Amino acid sequence: MKKLIPLFLASSMLPIVAQVKPVKIAQAKATSAAKGYPAAMAVDGKITDQSRWVSDKSDKAPAIEMQLAEKQTLAGIHFYSGFGSKDAVAGFTVQFFDGQKWVTIPAAVVSKNNNVALSIAFDATVTVTTDRLKVIIDDSKDGMARVKEIVVWPSGKGDLPPIAVAKGGHGAAKAIPQVPLIYLNQSGFNIGKPKRFTAPTLDDGTAFVVRPASGGDAVHRGVIQNKIGDFSAFNPISDIEYVVQAGEHVSVPFRIGHFWLERVSYQNAVNFMIDSRHHVGNDRHVCGGSFGWRDDHHFGWELHTLVPQYLSNPSAYHRMPSQVRYEKPKNPKLWGALEPYREEAPDIVKLIHWGADVIVTQKLKHEMLKSQLAYFLYAWPVLSAYLPEQNFQVVSEYAFSTWTDPKKDRNYPYDESPEHNLLALKKKLGSTKGCLPPGFSVQPNLMMHEVAKRLGRSDADQYLDAAKTQVEWMIKHIDWNNPQTTKGQRMSEFLAMTGMAHFLQEYPNDAPRGLQEKIEQWADVVIRRSDNLWDFRKLDDKEGWTPMGDSPQKWNEPGNVIGLPSAILAALPSIKSESKQQRLRQIIWSHFDQMFGRNPSGLHFSYDAPREVEGVEYGWYKFHVGGIGRLAEARFVIDGSCKNAHYPYHPEVGDIGWTEGWIQFNCCFNISLAYLAKDETKFNLKRQGREVLIQLHAPLNFDEKSVEKATIMVTDGSGKEVALELTEDSINARTFSRKISMPASGKLQVRHGFGYLATTKSL
């Protein structure tokens, strides 16, 4: 349950906002009204307990309809309800009349609300052009509507004006605490990785120290340069908290530990994917434009990211507690084409099964949804331990039979695809919505090539050829200096670089000429645009920090911020310069740190982070109530990020722009965790007489107070592969080891993970 009030409570009058005036309401009528509280009081400009609409006790379905003075396009509403700071309307639905019928606005379906003042921007899935609005009360105390005021705002004026702020006393909201002016990762840092902070108010040359949070002498010293302090060389093996002190400022306390980011993130990442499922998640409402996950549309990228997570670090997911249980469908048209998984399957495998099941059951034919099936099929050799063979047969038959079909099965909101043949060359560059990113078909085609080879299909090469043709086109026609090809794709940017890097690293002999250079050029742009006090990759080389737009929905950008590490990590093996690699690693970690508080607001991107993420003190300004995704009660929702006006350093602008969690944002974080695991996993093999010491270095130390286990695969000279369990070398270690007898063949190969994200070593 949400524990804090996400928006400021109402004062007695509407806020005065320059150049933005509410829409004029000509008339209001209600299904009923208690004596002295008519419908007209809900639109009279007064936010008081004395001037409100209250429905009659006998009214079992209270509603209020507003006739606007003229027909116009609307941006959203402010909705004030309850009595004082209590008895808020818990559930309501906003509809508009389109000239023929009443249409529900997806973003304005609210449930489980306990806030007496709400700001609700209308979602871009539907353009609300009308002269009539209706609010239907679905859930309220004693079944009675108590509405103080409904303020309607016109479109085309930018963000919705701020909610009215109380002037103290009864109903006043708590202000966000002053965040310390040393901005860093509130939770902590990984041993051996970059550790940097931003001090925008301090002069260059100011000395800083790192010391125990409980007090004591400095354990590390440094000097601030370009508003940045760097204490990357400080790598204590300790279980205490530290702070940075510079001038009169002291940071929030933080930890430093082995794989700290992974430790506080892995379970949270899976928790969100469990809760946000459509039909079977923590909210069972039917959501428009949603398939496997709520509000995913056709570009949720769930299997694009869940599968890499599992392939890169399977041992971590095998150890997690089981939360997911198979549910039989009430409507077999929604899911159920795939036979159920084994109950002992890891939750991440159950989630992968769910995503594929929805696509094949509903016979979804959008090219991006079909492309998700390539990840399922590619991972089958490791998924097959938990899934019946029938699953592979059904998915492969559907994928291969529809892969080249240019037609879609239905209309999809935000669909920018000209057609849906995944072997076709994709020349269109999508909008900033992120629904048609360049190169999205490259990696799926490479995977289908491998699947077709395993099956002995004669058409296997056509998938490799299609990927190559697409990459050749990108080398010639994509200009990384154009922001629309990179950050302009927002949360979908990672697909271009992960696909191109996959091709170069897995098929170097088939890679198109110029691919290596194209990847390096991309990295050069990233480095150039990250030269600022936040180490933050900007939108362009001028004043653009993040994508902007003229409506409240444009643009919330956390997905791009936390997805960038995956793209950089994918590109790193192709970067020849050691100095560039070092700088790129700083940028990788600065973007993880952005999510955790190293940003102009000083807040973690998740509103609930203080109670869900170890060590975080300050979460995002608010969370979104309602919306298509209905994520208010889901765990680990990535709610918002800093907007262009916050940069380079303007914390005073506060809570501006759009805030709403989205499945796509969390998937970006997931794919970055996947590529980070690949980057951090290494083997050491050492012969000791007739034995071999196998040592695995991987992000698996999640419990610093116990000895943990990891499982790898071992292949001898005959080709036989067996699982082998390793043991952590000590409590709170970075490595897992075991000695085995050297095979008679004298040959040995070890593997952790699978496919293009596996780490292997031979002896």
Coordinates of C-alpha atoms in Angstrom, one line a residue, residues 92-301:
F92 CA -14.1 7.2 -10.2
T93 CA -14.1 7.1 -14.0
V94 CA -14.0 10.1 -16.3
Q95 CA -15.7 10.0 -19.7
F96 CA -16.2 12.4 -22.5
F97 CA -18.9 12.6 -25.2
D98 CA -17.5 12.2 -28.7
G99 CA -20.7 13.3 -30.5
Q100 CA -22.2 9.9 -30.6
K101 CA -21.3 8.0 -27.4
W102 CA -19.6 8.3 -24.0
V103 CA -16.0 7.3 -24.1
T104 CA -13.9 6.3 -21.1
I105 CA -10.5 8.1 -20.8
P106 CA -8.0 5.3 -19.9
A107 CA -5.7 7.5 -17.8
A108 CA -8.7 8.8 -15.8
V109 CA -9.9 5.5 -14.3
V110 CA -9.0 5.8 -10.7
S111 CA -9.2 3.1 -7.9
K112 CA -7.9 2.7 -4.4
N113 CA -7.4 6.5 -4.1
N114 CA -7.0 8.1 -0.6
N115 CA -5.9 11.6 -1.8
V116 CA -8.3 14.5 -1.6
A117 CA -6.5 16.4 -4.3
L118 CA -5.6 14.7 -7.6
S119 CA -4.0 16.0 -10.8
I120 CA -5.0 13.7 -13.7
A121 CA -3.6 14.3 -17.2
F122 CA -5.5 12.6 -20.0
D123 CA -3.4 9.9 -21.7
A124 CA -2.4 10.4 -25.3
T125 CA -4.0 7.1 -26.4
V126 CA -7.2 9.1 -26.9
T127 CA -7.7 12.7 -27.9
V128 CA -10.3 14.3 -25.7
T129 CA -12.1 16.8 -27.8
T130 CA -15.6 17.5 -26.5
D131 CA -18.0 19.9 -24.9
R132 CA -19.3 17.3 -22.3
L133 CA -17.5 15.5 -19.5
K134 CA -18.8 13.0 -17.0
V135 CA -17.4 11.7 -13.7
I136 CA -18.9 8.5 -12.5
I137 CA -18.3 7.7 -8.8
D138 CA -17.3 4.0 -8.5
D139 CA -16.2 3.9 -4.8
S140 CA -16.7 6.3 -2.0
K141 CA -17.5 6.3 1.8
D142 CA -21.1 5.2 2.4
G143 CA -21.6 5.2 -1.4
M144 CA -21.9 9.0 -1.4
A145 CA -20.1 11.4 -3.7
R146 CA -18.3 14.2 -2.0
V147 CA -16.7 16.4 -4.6
K148 CA -15.4 19.9 -3.7
E149 CA -14.3 20.9 -7.1
I150 CA -13.6 19.6 -10.6
V151 CA -11.2 21.9 -12.6
V152 CA -10.9 21.2 -16.3
W153 CA -7.8 22.3 -18.2
P154 CA -7.3 22.9 -21.9
S155 CA -4.8 21.2 -24.1
G156 CA -1.8 22.9 -25.7
K157 CA -0.6 24.8 -22.6
G158 CA 2.1 22.4 -21.6
D159 CA 2.0 20.7 -18.2
L160 CA -1.1 20.8 -16.1
P161 CA -0.9 23.7 -13.6
P162 CA 0.2 22.6 -10.1
I163 CA -2.5 21.4 -7.7
A164 CA -3.7 24.1 -5.2
V165 CA -1.4 24.2 -2.1
A166 CA -2.7 24.5 1.4
K167 CA -1.7 27.5 3.4
G168 CA -1.0 25.6 6.6
G169 CA -3.3 24.2 9.2
H170 CA -5.9 21.4 8.6
G171 CA -5.2 19.5 5.4
A172 CA -1.7 20.9 4.7
A173 CA 0.6 18.5 2.9
K174 CA 4.1 17.7 4.1
A175 CA 6.8 19.4 1.9
I176 CA 9.6 17.2 0.5
P177 CA 12.6 17.3 2.8
Q178 CA 15.6 19.3 1.8
V179 CA 17.9 16.9 0.0
P180 CA 21.6 17.3 0.9
L181 CA 23.5 19.4 -1.8
I182 CA 26.0 16.6 -2.4
Y183 CA 24.2 14.5 -5.0
L184 CA 25.1 10.8 -5.2
N185 CA 23.7 7.3 -5.2
Q186 CA 21.6 7.2 -2.0
S187 CA 21.9 3.4 -1.6
G188 CA 25.5 2.6 -2.3
F189 CA 28.3 1.7 -4.7
N190 CA 29.9 -1.4 -6.1
I191 CA 33.4 -2.2 -5.0
G192 CA 35.8 -1.7 -7.9
K193 CA 33.5 0.5 -9.9
P194 CA 33.3 4.3 -10.4
K195 CA 32.0 6.3 -7.4
R196 CA 31.3 9.9 -8.2
F197 CA 29.1 12.7 -6.9
T198 CA 28.0 16.1 -8.0
A199 CA 28.3 19.2 -5.8
P200 CA 26.8 22.0 -8.0
T201 CA 27.0 24.7 -5.3
L202 CA 30.7 24.2 -4.4
D203 CA 33.7 25.7 -6.1
D204 CA 36.2 23.6 -8.0
G205 CA 39.2 22.9 -5.8
T206 CA 37.0 22.4 -2.7
A207 CA 38.4 19.5 -0.6
F208 CA 36.1 16.6 0.3
V209 CA 36.4 13.6 2.6
V210 CA 34.7 10.3 2.9
R211 CA 34.1 9.2 6.5
P212 CA 31.9 6.8 8.5
A213 CA 28.4 8.1 8.8
S214 CA 28.5 7.5 12.5
G215 CA 31.5 9.9 12.9
G216 CA 35.2 9.5 12.9
D217 CA 38.2 10.3 10.9
A218 CA 38.4 10.6 7.1
V219 CA 39.0 7.4 5.3
H220 CA 39.4 9.0 1.8
R221 CA 40.2 12.5 0.6
G222 CA 39.8 14.2 -2.7
V223 CA 39.2 17.5 -4.5
I224 CA 36.1 18.6 -6.4
Q225 CA 36.8 19.3 -10.1
N226 CA 34.2 20.5 -12.6
K227 CA 31.6 20.2 -9.8
I228 CA 32.4 16.5 -9.5
G229 CA 34.0 14.5 -6.7
D230 CA 35.5 11.1 -7.5
F231 CA 36.3 8.5 -4.8
S232 CA 36.5 5.4 -7.1
A233 CA 39.7 4.4 -5.5
F234 CA 38.0 3.9 -2.1
N235 CA 37.0 0.2 -1.9
P236 CA 36.6 -0.9 1.7
I237 CA 35.5 -4.4 2.8
S238 CA 33.1 -3.1 5.4
D239 CA 29.5 -3.3 6.5
I240 CA 29.2 0.3 7.8
E241 CA 27.7 3.4 6.1
Y242 CA 29.7 6.3 4.9
V243 CA 29.1 9.9 4.0
V244 CA 30.8 12.5 1.8
Q245 CA 31.6 15.8 3.4
A246 CA 32.6 18.9 1.5
G247 CA 32.5 22.4 2.8
E248 CA 29.4 22.7 5.0
H249 CA 27.6 19.9 3.1
V250 CA 27.2 16.3 4.2
S251 CA 25.7 13.7 1.9
V252 CA 23.1 11.0 2.7
P253 CA 24.7 7.9 4.1
F254 CA 25.6 5.1 1.7
R255 CA 27.2 1.6 1.6
I256 CA 30.0 0.2 -0.5
G257 CA 29.9 -3.5 -1.2
H258 CA 30.4 -6.3 -3.6
F259 CA 27.8 -6.0 -6.4
W260 CA 25.8 -3.6 -4.3
L261 CA 23.6 -2.4 -7.2
E262 CA 22.6 -5.9 -8.1
R263 CA 22.0 -6.9 -4.5
V264 CA 19.4 -4.2 -4.0
S265 CA 17.9 -4.5 -7.5
Y266 CA 17.5 -8.0 -8.7
Q267 CA 14.6 -9.1 -6.6
N268 CA 12.9 -5.7 -7.0
A269 CA 13.2 -6.0 -10.8
V270 CA 11.4 -9.4 -10.8
N271 CA 8.8 -8.2 -8.3
F272 CA 7.7 -5.5 -10.7
M273 CA 7.4 -7.8 -13.6
I274 CA 5.3 -10.1 -11.5
D275 CA 2.9 -7.4 -10.3
S276 CA 2.5 -5.6 -13.6
R277 CA 1.2 -8.6 -15.6
H278 CA -2.1 -8.1 -17.4
H279 CA -5.0 -10.2 -16.1
V280 CA -3.0 -12.1 -13.4
G281 CA -0.9 -9.4 -11.8
N282 CA -1.7 -7.4 -8.6
D283 CA -4.5 -5.6 -10.5
R284 CA -7.0 -7.7 -12.4
H285 CA -8.7 -5.0 -14.4
V286 CA -8.8 -5.3 -18.2
C287 CA -6.5 -2.5 -19.5
G288 CA -6.8 -1.0 -23.0
G289 CA -3.9 -1.5 -25.4
S290 CA -2.4 -4.2 -23.1
F291 CA -1.4 -7.8 -23.8
G292 CA 1.0 -9.6 -21.5
W293 CA 1.7 -6.6 -19.2
R294 CA -0.5 -3.7 -18.4
D295 CA 0.0 -0.8 -20.8
D296 CA 2.6 -2.6 -22.8
H297 CA 1.1 -2.0 -26.2
H298 CA 3.2 -3.7 -28.9
F299 CA 6.5 -2.2 -27.8
G300 CA 6.9 -3.3 -24.2
W301 CA 10.1 -5.3 -25.0

